[in-house]
């Protein structure tokens, strides 16, 4: 029996992770949960799921019988490293996941990681924490889970390239001029997946795929030049690995995040899952296209940041996080998201990221630069 802590339990991934835990009471016990906002939803979850421990961002007004409650970032890291916990599902969104990730890995946990921002920003620190604690990092992001599975079919020196598929988001066929007036409601309508609003927006700008290129480089220790992106609007092929003899291994399934969440929790075992089987004859024709980096420059910027190294990936992510907030507040236009990220990258003096403080400083700088960009735009 494994004790599970779900960090970010009220979100899209967090709730699906809870489904996985509850579908396998013989294997998993819900030990701890955390959340940042929506107090009512969190209280309802605590009453229904009865974890042993719960962490919220601020004091909860109501106690819940049988649940030990604590608050704030320190408590979150403490839960991630709790000696009773075997598996941490990291379903927090944004760079806020980085500190609990480091705590969990240093404590030797298996981390089923959905959050990509922490990997993009954490770089070497994550590898160091893995070495130090002897923990395990198992990908949940569907593309990375697919690659992880395809890599099990050969040796590392036999791999030619990693091929990340991308749905292309809701605007994949629109000309660039038509993207200017996209509203938040249009931007979060993802064609194939139902997800939190920030990652849905990132899928529309292709920032999500840019973050995933960097995430794959980090997870699999692979150079950016040999990581490709392929647009595949049906989201049936979740990603592929090309081997040097010309063989391409692909991972296919119904688009259901419970599957990669469960695999990250049970690996190396495969057990039955609630995901409906994939009937390929029911699928519309599967199509693949090369991405247009002129229409979606966010992707090209990710490759450039990966190559530049240092704080550039941190700025790419931090600027995008801040720009997304401003877009949802109606203070930035859709195309201004990537423009503000580019503005921040142009002004950032790149330097090595030695420790967590360096990373958090670069992140803060990126966010300030985006606000500066927004101020110049609103004055113009
Ligand atoms: P979401 O917005 O639905 O949920 C986020 C969760 O994190 C919530 O429980 C929220 O309370 C918590 N949270 C937010 N800010 C926090 C903070 N500052 N400190 C602590 N907790 C905080 O997000 P999501 O769609 O579930 O995505 C979570 C992560 O998984 C993201 O990094 C995303 O890129 C990644 N991911 C999501 C999907 C998906 O299908 N939703 C797929 C692949 C990867
Ligand atoms: Mg993904």
CSV table of C-alpha atoms and ligand atoms in Angstrom, one decimal:
chain,number,residue,atom,x,y,z
A,1,UNK,CA,0.0,0.0,0.0
A,2,UNK,CA,1.4,3.4,-1.0
A,3,UNK,CA,0.6,6.7,0.7
A,4,UNK,CA,-0.1,9.4,-1.8
A,5,UNK,CA,0.1,13.2,-1.4
A,6,UNK,CA,-1.6,15.2,-4.2
A,7,UNK,CA,-0.2,18.8,-4.3
A,8,UNK,CA,-2.6,21.0,-6.2
A,9,UNK,CA,-5.5,18.7,-5.5
A,10,UNK,CA,-8.3,21.1,-6.5
A,11,UNK,CA,-7.0,21.5,-10.1
A,12,UNK,CA,-7.7,19.6,-13.3
A,13,UNK,CA,-4.8,17.1,-12.8
A,14,UNK,CA,-5.2,17.0,-9.0
A,15,UNK,CA,-8.8,15.9,-9.3
A,16,UNK,CA,-7.9,13.2,-11.9
A,17,UNK,CA,-5.1,12.0,-9.6
A,18,UNK,CA,-7.7,11.7,-6.8
A,19,UNK,CA,-9.8,9.5,-9.2
A,20,UNK,CA,-6.8,7.3,-9.8
A,21,UNK,CA,-6.2,6.9,-6.1
A,22,UNK,CA,-9.8,6.1,-5.4
A,23,UNK,CA,-10.0,3.6,-8.3
A,24,UNK,CA,-7.3,1.5,-6.7
A,25,UNK,CA,-7.9,1.3,-2.9
A,26,UNK,CA,-5.9,-1.9,-2.8
A,27,UNK,CA,-2.8,0.0,-3.9
A,28,UNK,CA,-3.1,3.6,-2.9
A,29,UNK,CA,-4.2,5.5,0.2
A,30,UNK,CA,-4.8,9.3,0.1
A,31,UNK,CA,-2.4,10.6,2.8
A,32,UNK,CA,-2.2,14.3,2.0
A,33,UNK,CA,-3.6,17.1,-0.2
A,34,UNK,CA,-2.8,20.8,-0.8
A,35,UNK,CA,-4.5,23.7,-2.6
A,36,UNK,CA,-4.0,27.4,-3.0
A,37,UNK,CA,-7.4,28.9,-3.7
A,38,UNK,CA,-11.1,28.0,-3.8
A,39,UNK,CA,-11.5,27.3,-0.1
A,40,UNK,CA,-15.0,25.9,-0.4
A,41,UNK,CA,-14.0,23.3,-3.0
A,42,UNK,CA,-11.0,22.3,-0.9
A,43,UNK,CA,-13.1,21.9,2.3
A,44,UNK,CA,-15.6,19.8,0.3
A,45,UNK,CA,-12.7,17.6,-0.9
A,46,UNK,CA,-11.4,17.2,2.6
A,47,UNK,CA,-14.7,16.1,3.9
A,48,UNK,CA,-15.3,13.7,1.1
A,49,UNK,CA,-11.9,12.2,0.7
A,50,UNK,CA,-10.7,12.3,4.3
A,51,UNK,CA,-6.9,12.6,3.9
A,52,UNK,CA,-4.7,12.4,7.0
A,53,UNK,CA,-3.0,15.8,6.2
A,54,UNK,CA,-4.0,19.0,4.3
A,55,UNK,CA,-2.2,22.1,3.5
A,56,UNK,CA,-3.8,25.4,2.3
A,57,UNK,CA,-2.2,28.6,1.3
A,58,UNK,CA,-3.8,30.5,4.3
A,59,UNK,CA,-5.6,29.5,7.5
A,60,UNK,CA,-8.9,27.8,6.8
A,61,UNK,CA,-11.8,29.1,8.8
A,62,UNK,CA,-13.3,25.7,9.4
A,63,UNK,CA,-11.6,22.7,10.9
A,64,UNK,CA,-12.4,19.3,9.4
A,65,UNK,CA,-12.7,16.4,11.8
A,66,UNK,CA,-9.9,13.8,11.4
A,67,UNK,CA,-7.8,16.0,9.1
A,68,UNK,CA,-4.6,17.7,10.3
A,69,UNK,CA,-4.5,21.1,8.7
A,70,UNK,CA,-1.5,23.4,8.2
A,71,UNK,CA,-0.8,26.5,6.1
A,72,UNK,CA,1.7,28.1,3.8
A,73,UNK,CA,4.7,27.2,1.7
A,74,UNK,CA,6.8,25.7,4.5
A,75,UNK,CA,4.0,23.3,5.4
A,76,UNK,CA,3.6,22.4,1.7
A,77,UNK,CA,7.3,21.4,1.5
A,78,UNK,CA,6.9,19.6,4.8
A,79,UNK,CA,4.0,17.5,3.4
A,80,UNK,CA,6.1,16.8,0.2
A,81,UNK,CA,8.9,15.4,2.4
A,82,UNK,CA,6.6,13.7,5.0
A,83,UNK,CA,8.2,10.3,6.0
A,84,UNK,CA,4.8,8.7,5.6
A,85,UNK,CA,4.5,9.7,2.0
A,86,UNK,CA,5.6,7.3,-0.8
A,87,UNK,CA,4.3,9.1,-3.9
A,88,UNK,CA,3.9,12.8,-4.5
A,89,UNK,CA,1.7,13.9,-7.4
A,90,UNK,CA,2.9,17.4,-8.3
A,91,UNK,CA,-0.2,19.0,-9.8
A,92,UNK,CA,0.4,22.6,-8.8
A,93,UNK,CA,0.6,25.1,-11.7
A,94,UNK,CA,3.4,27.5,-12.3
A,95,UNK,CA,6.9,28.0,-10.8
A,96,UNK,CA,5.3,27.7,-7.3
A,97,UNK,CA,5.8,23.9,-7.7
A,98,UNK,CA,9.6,24.2,-7.7
A,99,UNK,CA,10.2,24.4,-3.9
A,100,UNK,CA,7.9,21.5,-3.0
A,101,UNK,CA,9.5,19.5,-5.9
A,102,UNK,CA,13.0,20.0,-4.5
A,103,UNK,CA,11.8,19.0,-1.0
A,104,UNK,CA,10.1,15.8,-2.2
A,105,UNK,CA,13.1,14.8,-4.3
A,106,UNK,CA,15.6,15.5,-1.5
A,107,UNK,CA,13.5,13.3,0.8
A,108,UNK,CA,13.8,10.5,-1.8
A,109,UNK,CA,10.1,10.4,-2.9
A,110,UNK,CA,8.7,9.2,-6.2
A,111,UNK,CA,7.3,12.3,-7.8
A,112,UNK,CA,4.7,11.9,-10.5
A,113,UNK,CA,5.2,15.3,-12.1
A,114,UNK,CA,2.6,17.1,-14.1
A,115,UNK,CA,4.0,20.5,-13.5
A,116,UNK,CA,6.4,21.6,-16.2
A,117,UNK,CA,7.3,25.1,-15.1
A,118,UNK,CA,9.4,23.7,-12.2
A,119,UNK,CA,11.4,21.6,-14.6
A,120,UNK,CA,11.9,24.4,-17.1
A,121,UNK,CA,13.1,26.7,-14.3
A,122,UNK,CA,14.8,24.3,-11.9
A,123,UNK,CA,17.4,22.9,-14.3
A,124,UNK,CA,20.4,21.5,-12.5
A,125,UNK,CA,18.8,22.0,-9.1
A,126,UNK,CA,16.3,19.3,-9.8
A,127,UNK,CA,19.0,16.8,-11.0
A,128,UNK,CA,21.0,17.7,-7.9
A,129,UNK,CA,18.0,17.0,-5.6
A,130,UNK,CA,17.4,13.7,-7.4
A,131,UNK,CA,21.0,12.6,-6.8
A,132,UNK,CA,21.0,13.8,-3.2
A,133,UNK,CA,17.8,12.1,-2.1
A,134,UNK,CA,17.7,9.1,-4.4
A,135,UNK,CA,14.1,10.0,-5.4
A,136,UNK,CA,12.4,9.2,-8.7
A,137,UNK,CA,10.9,11.6,-11.3
A,138,UNK,CA,8.1,10.1,-13.4
A,139,UNK,CA,6.5,12.2,-16.0
A,140,UNK,CA,2.7,12.8,-16.1
A,141,UNK,CA,2.6,15.3,-19.0
A,142,UNK,CA,1.1,13.2,-21.7
A,143,UNK,CA,3.9,13.9,-24.3
A,144,UNK,CA,6.7,13.2,-21.7
A,145,UNK,CA,4.9,10.0,-20.5
A,146,UNK,CA,4.7,8.9,-24.1
A,147,UNK,CA,8.4,9.5,-24.7
A,148,UNK,CA,9.3,7.9,-21.4
A,149,UNK,CA,7.4,4.8,-22.6
A,150,UNK,CA,8.8,4.8,-26.1
A,151,UNK,CA,12.4,5.1,-24.7
A,152,UNK,CA,11.9,1.7,-22.9
A,153,UNK,CA,12.3,0.0,-26.3
A,154,UNK,CA,15.9,0.7,-27.0
A,155,UNK,CA,19.3,2.0,-25.6
A,156,UNK,CA,20.0,5.7,-25.3
A,157,UNK,CA,22.7,5.7,-27.9
A,158,UNK,CA,20.3,4.2,-30.4
A,159,UNK,CA,17.9,7.2,-30.1
A,160,UNK,CA,18.0,9.6,-33.0
A,161,UNK,CA,15.3,12.1,-31.9
A,162,UNK,CA,12.4,12.8,-29.7
A,163,UNK,CA,9.2,13.9,-31.5
A,164,UNK,CA,6.7,15.8,-29.4
A,165,UNK,CA,3.2,16.0,-30.8
A,166,UNK,CA,1.1,19.1,-30.3
A,167,UNK,CA,-2.6,19.6,-31.0
A,168,UNK,CA,-1.8,23.0,-32.4
A,169,UNK,CA,-4.4,24.6,-30.1
A,170,UNK,CA,-7.7,26.2,-31.1
A,171,UNK,CA,-6.1,28.6,-33.6
A,172,UNK,CA,-3.8,26.3,-35.5
A,173,UNK,CA,-5.3,27.2,-38.8
A,174,UNK,CA,-5.9,30.9,-38.3
A,175,UNK,CA,-3.7,33.5,-40.0
A,176,UNK,CA,-1.7,35.7,-37.6
A,177,UNK,CA,-3.7,38.9,-38.2
A,178,UNK,CA,-6.8,37.1,-37.0
A,179,UNK,CA,-5.2,36.2,-33.6
A,180,UNK,CA,-5.0,39.8,-32.4
A,181,UNK,CA,-8.4,40.1,-30.9
A,182,UNK,CA,-8.7,36.6,-29.4
A,183,UNK,CA,-10.6,36.8,-26.0
A,184,UNK,CA,-9.7,34.7,-22.9
A,185,UNK,CA,-12.9,32.7,-23.4
A,186,UNK,CA,-11.9,31.7,-26.9
A,187,UNK,CA,-8.3,31.1,-25.9
A,188,UNK,CA,-9.1,28.5,-23.3
A,189,UNK,CA,-11.3,26.4,-25.5
A,190,UNK,CA,-9.0,23.5,-26.2
A,191,UNK,CA,-10.0,21.3,-29.1
A,192,UNK,CA,-9.0,17.9,-27.5
A,193,UNK,CA,-8.2,18.2,-23.8
A,194,UNK,CA,-10.1,19.7,-20.8
A,195,UNK,CA,-7.4,21.4,-18.6
A,196,UNK,CA,-6.7,24.3,-16.2
A,197,UNK,CA,-7.0,27.8,-17.8
A,198,UNK,CA,-3.3,28.6,-17.8
A,199,UNK,CA,-2.2,25.5,-19.7
A,200,UNK,CA,-5.1,25.9,-22.1
A,201,UNK,CA,-4.0,29.4,-22.9
A,202,UNK,CA,-0.4,28.1,-23.3
A,203,UNK,CA,-1.7,25.6,-25.8
A,204,UNK,CA,-3.2,28.3,-27.8
A,205,UNK,CA,0.0,30.4,-27.9
A,206,UNK,CA,2.1,27.3,-28.3
A,207,UNK,CA,4.0,28.4,-25.2
A,208,UNK,CA,2.9,25.1,-23.8
A,209,UNK,CA,4.8,23.2,-26.5
A,210,UNK,CA,7.8,25.5,-26.0
A,211,UNK,CA,7.8,24.7,-22.3
A,212,UNK,CA,7.5,21.0,-23.2
A,213,UNK,CA,10.6,21.1,-25.5
A,214,UNK,CA,12.6,22.4,-22.5
A,215,UNK,CA,10.9,20.0,-20.2
A,216,UNK,CA,11.8,17.0,-22.5
A,217,UNK,CA,15.4,18.2,-22.6
A,218,UNK,CA,15.5,18.3,-18.8
A,219,UNK,CA,13.7,15.0,-18.2
A,220,UNK,CA,15.6,12.9,-20.7
A,221,UNK,CA,18.9,14.9,-20.8
A,222,UNK,CA,18.6,15.4,-24.5
A,223,UNK,CA,19.8,18.2,-26.7
A,224,UNK,CA,17.3,20.6,-28.2
A,225,UNK,CA,18.5,20.1,-31.8
A,226,UNK,CA,17.2,16.6,-31.6
A,227,UNK,CA,13.8,17.4,-30.1
A,228,UNK,CA,11.2,17.9,-32.8
A,229,UNK,CA,7.6,19.2,-32.6
A,230,UNK,CA,4.9,17.8,-34.9
A,231,UNK,CA,1.4,19.2,-35.1
A,232,UNK,CA,-1.2,16.4,-34.7
A,233,UNK,CA,-4.6,17.9,-34.2
A,234,UNK,CA,-6.4,14.6,-33.1
A,235,UNK,CA,-4.2,14.1,-29.9
A,236,UNK,CA,-4.2,10.3,-30.4
A,237,UNK,CA,-0.4,9.9,-30.9
A,238,UNK,CA,0.9,11.4,-27.7
A,239,UNK,CA,4.6,11.5,-28.8
A,240,UNK,CA,7.2,9.4,-30.5
A,241,UNK,CA,10.9,8.4,-30.4
A,242,UNK,CA,12.8,7.9,-33.6
A,243,UNK,CA,15.6,5.3,-33.5
A,244,UNK,CA,18.8,5.3,-35.6
A,245,UNK,CA,17.7,2.4,-37.8
A,246,UNK,CA,14.7,4.4,-39.0
A,247,UNK,CA,12.1,2.8,-36.6
A,248,UNK,CA,9.7,5.2,-34.9
A,249,UNK,CA,8.0,4.1,-31.7
A,250,UNK,CA,4.8,5.9,-30.9
A,251,UNK,CA,2.5,6.0,-27.9
A,252,UNK,CA,-1.3,6.0,-28.6
A,253,UNK,CA,-4.3,6.1,-26.3
A,254,UNK,CA,-7.5,7.9,-25.7
A,255,UNK,CA,-6.9,11.5,-24.5
A,256,UNK,CA,-7.4,10.9,-20.8
A,257,UNK,CA,-4.8,12.3,-18.3
A,258,UNK,CA,-5.8,9.6,-15.8
A,259,UNK,CA,-3.7,7.2,-17.8
A,260,UNK,CA,-0.3,8.9,-17.7
A,261,UNK,CA,-1.1,9.9,-14.0
A,262,UNK,CA,-1.7,6.3,-13.1
A,263,UNK,CA,1.4,5.0,-15.0
A,264,UNK,CA,3.6,7.5,-13.3
A,265,UNK,CA,2.3,6.2,-10.0
A,266,UNK,CA,2.4,2.5,-10.7
A,267,UNK,CA,5.5,2.2,-13.0
A,268,UNK,CA,7.0,-0.3,-13.8
A,269,UNK,CA,3.6,-2.0,-13.4
A,270,UNK,CA,0.7,-1.5,-15.8
A,271,UNK,CA,-2.7,-2.1,-14.2
A,272,UNK,CA,-6.2,-1.7,-15.5
A,273,UNK,CA,-7.4,1.9,-15.7
A,274,UNK,CA,-10.8,3.7,-16.1
A,275,UNK,CA,-9.7,5.1,-19.5
A,276,UNK,CA,-11.8,3.9,-22.4
A,277,UNK,CA,-10.0,1.7,-24.8
A,278,UNK,CA,-8.7,3.3,-28.0
A,279,UNK,CA,-10.7,2.1,-31.1
A,280,UNK,CA,-8.6,3.3,-34.0
A,281,UNK,CA,-11.4,2.6,-36.5
A,282,UNK,CA,-13.6,5.2,-34.7
A,283,UNK,CA,-10.9,7.9,-35.0
A,284,UNK,CA,-11.0,10.6,-37.6
A,285,UNK,CA,-8.0,10.4,-40.0
A,286,UNK,CA,-4.8,11.0,-38.1
A,287,UNK,CA,-2.8,14.0,-39.6
A,288,UNK,CA,0.6,15.4,-38.9
A,289,UNK,CA,2.0,18.8,-39.9
A,290,UNK,CA,5.2,20.7,-39.3
A,291,UNK,CA,4.7,23.7,-37.0
A,292,UNK,CA,4.8,27.2,-38.4
A,293,UNK,CA,7.3,29.0,-36.2
A,294,UNK,CA,6.6,32.4,-37.9
A,295,UNK,CA,2.9,32.3,-37.0
A,296,UNK,CA,3.7,30.9,-33.5
A,297,UNK,CA,7.1,32.4,-32.5
A,298,UNK,CA,6.8,31.2,-28.9
A,299,UNK,CA,8.1,27.8,-30.1
A,300,UNK,CA,11.2,29.3,-31.7
A,301,UNK,CA,11.9,31.3,-28.5
A,302,UNK,CA,11.9,28.1,-26.5
A,303,UNK,CA,14.5,26.5,-28.6
A,304,UNK,CA,16.6,29.7,-28.4
A,305,UNK,CA,16.3,29.8,-24.6
A,306,UNK,CA,17.3,26.2,-24.3
A,307,UNK,CA,20.4,26.9,-26.4
A,308,UNK,CA,21.2,30.0,-24.4
A,309,UNK,CA,20.8,28.2,-21.1
A,310,UNK,CA,21.4,30.1,-17.8
A,311,UNK,CA,18.4,32.2,-16.8
A,312,UNK,CA,16.7,32.3,-20.2
A,313,UNK,CA,14.3,29.4,-19.7
A,314,UNK,CA,13.4,31.0,-16.3
A,315,UNK,CA,12.6,34.3,-18.0
A,316,UNK,CA,10.7,32.6,-20.8
A,317,UNK,CA,8.5,30.9,-18.2
A,318,UNK,CA,8.2,33.8,-15.7
A,319,UNK,CA,7.3,36.3,-18.4
A,320,UNK,CA,4.7,34.0,-19.8
A,321,UNK,CA,3.2,33.3,-16.4
A,322,UNK,CA,2.8,37.1,-15.8
A,323,UNK,CA,1.6,37.8,-19.3
A,324,UNK,CA,-1.0,35.1,-18.9
A,325,UNK,CA,-2.4,36.7,-15.8
A,326,UNK,CA,-2.5,40.1,-17.5
A,327,UNK,CA,-4.2,38.6,-20.5
A,328,UNK,CA,-6.9,37.0,-18.3
A,329,UNK,CA,-7.3,40.4,-16.6
A,330,UNK,CA,-7.9,42.0,-20.0
A,331,UNK,CA,-4.7,44.1,-19.8
A,332,UNK,CA,-2.7,42.4,-22.6
A,333,UNK,CA,-3.9,41.2,-26.0
A,334,UNK,CA,-3.4,37.7,-27.2
A,335,UNK,CA,-0.4,38.4,-29.4
A,336,UNK,CA,1.1,40.7,-26.7
A,337,UNK,CA,1.7,37.6,-24.6
A,338,UNK,CA,4.5,36.4,-26.9
A,339,UNK,CA,5.6,40.0,-27.6
A,340,UNK,CA,6.0,40.6,-23.8
A,341,UNK,CA,8.0,37.4,-23.4
A,342,UNK,CA,10.3,38.4,-26.2
A,343,UNK,CA,10.6,41.9,-24.7
A,344,UNK,CA,11.6,40.4,-21.3
A,345,UNK,CA,14.2,38.0,-23.0
A,346,UNK,CA,15.7,40.9,-25.0
A,347,UNK,CA,16.3,42.9,-21.8
A,348,UNK,CA,17.4,40.2,-19.5
A,349,UNK,CA,21.2,40.0,-18.9
A,350,UNK,CA,21.7,36.2,-19.1
A,351,UNK,CA,23.8,34.6,-16.3
A,352,UNK,CA,24.2,31.1,-14.7
A,353,UNK,CA,21.5,30.0,-12.2
A,354,UNK,CA,23.5,28.7,-9.2
A,355,UNK,CA,20.8,28.3,-6.7
A,356,UNK,CA,17.1,28.7,-5.9
A,357,UNK,CA,17.6,32.4,-5.1
A,358,UNK,CA,19.1,33.1,-8.6
A,359,UNK,CA,16.1,31.4,-10.2
A,360,UNK,CA,13.5,33.3,-8.1
A,361,UNK,CA,15.3,36.6,-8.8
A,362,UNK,CA,15.3,36.0,-12.6
A,363,UNK,CA,11.7,35.0,-12.4
A,364,UNK,CA,10.9,38.3,-10.5
A,365,UNK,CA,12.8,40.3,-13.1
A,366,UNK,CA,10.9,38.6,-16.0
A,367,UNK,CA,7.6,39.5,-14.3
A,368,UNK,CA,8.6,43.1,-13.8
A,369,UNK,CA,9.7,43.4,-17.4
A,370,UNK,CA,6.3,42.2,-18.6
A,371,UNK,CA,4.6,44.8,-16.5
A,372,UNK,CA,7.0,47.4,-18.0
A,373,UNK,CA,6.0,46.2,-21.5
A,374,UNK,CA,2.4,46.5,-20.6
A,375,UNK,CA,2.8,50.0,-19.2
A,376,UNK,CA,4.6,51.2,-22.4
A,377,UNK,CA,1.7,49.7,-24.5
A,378,UNK,CA,-1.1,51.2,-22.4
A,379,UNK,CA,0.6,54.7,-22.7
A,380,UNK,CA,1.1,54.3,-26.5
B,1,LIG,P1,-5.2,24.0,-12.4
B,1,LIG,O1,-5.1,25.5,-12.5
B,1,LIG,O2,-6.4,23.3,-12.8
B,1,LIG,O3,-4.8,23.6,-10.9
B,1,LIG,C1,-3.7,24.1,-10.2
B,1,LIG,C2,-3.7,23.6,-8.8
B,1,LIG,O4,-2.5,24.1,-8.2
B,1,LIG,C3,-4.8,24.0,-7.9
B,1,LIG,O5,-5.1,23.0,-6.9
B,1,LIG,C4,-4.3,25.2,-7.2
B,1,LIG,O6,-5.0,25.5,-6.0
B,1,LIG,C5,-2.9,24.9,-7.0
B,1,LIG,N1,-2.0,26.1,-7.0
B,1,LIG,C6,-2.1,27.2,-7.9
B,1,LIG,N2,-1.2,28.1,-7.6
B,1,LIG,C7,-0.5,27.6,-6.5
B,1,LIG,C8,0.5,28.2,-5.7
B,1,LIG,N3,1.1,29.4,-5.9
B,1,LIG,N4,0.9,27.4,-4.6
B,1,LIG,C9,0.4,26.2,-4.3
B,1,LIG,N5,-0.6,25.7,-5.1
B,1,LIG,C10,-1.0,26.4,-6.1
B,1,LIG,O7,-3.9,23.4,-13.3
B,1,LIG,P2,-3.8,22.1,-14.1
B,1,LIG,O8,-4.4,22.2,-15.4
B,1,LIG,O9,-4.3,20.9,-13.2
B,1,LIG,O10,-2.2,22.0,-14.3
B,1,LIG,C11,-1.3,21.7,-13.2
B,1,LIG,C12,0.1,21.5,-13.8
B,1,LIG,O11,0.1,20.3,-14.6
B,1,LIG,C13,0.6,22.6,-14.7
B,1,LIG,O12,1.9,22.8,-14.5
B,1,LIG,C14,0.3,22.1,-16.1
B,1,LIG,O13,1.2,22.7,-17.0
B,1,LIG,C15,0.5,20.6,-15.9
B,1,LIG,N6,-0.2,19.8,-16.9
B,1,LIG,C16,-1.6,19.8,-16.9
B,1,LIG,C17,-2.3,19.1,-17.8
B,1,LIG,C18,-3.8,19.0,-17.7
B,1,LIG,O14,-4.4,18.2,-18.4
B,1,LIG,N7,-4.5,19.9,-17.0
B,1,LIG,C19,-1.6,18.2,-18.7
B,1,LIG,C20,-0.2,18.2,-18.6
B,1,LIG,C21,0.4,19.0,-17.7
B,2,LIG,MG1,1.4,18.1,-22.6
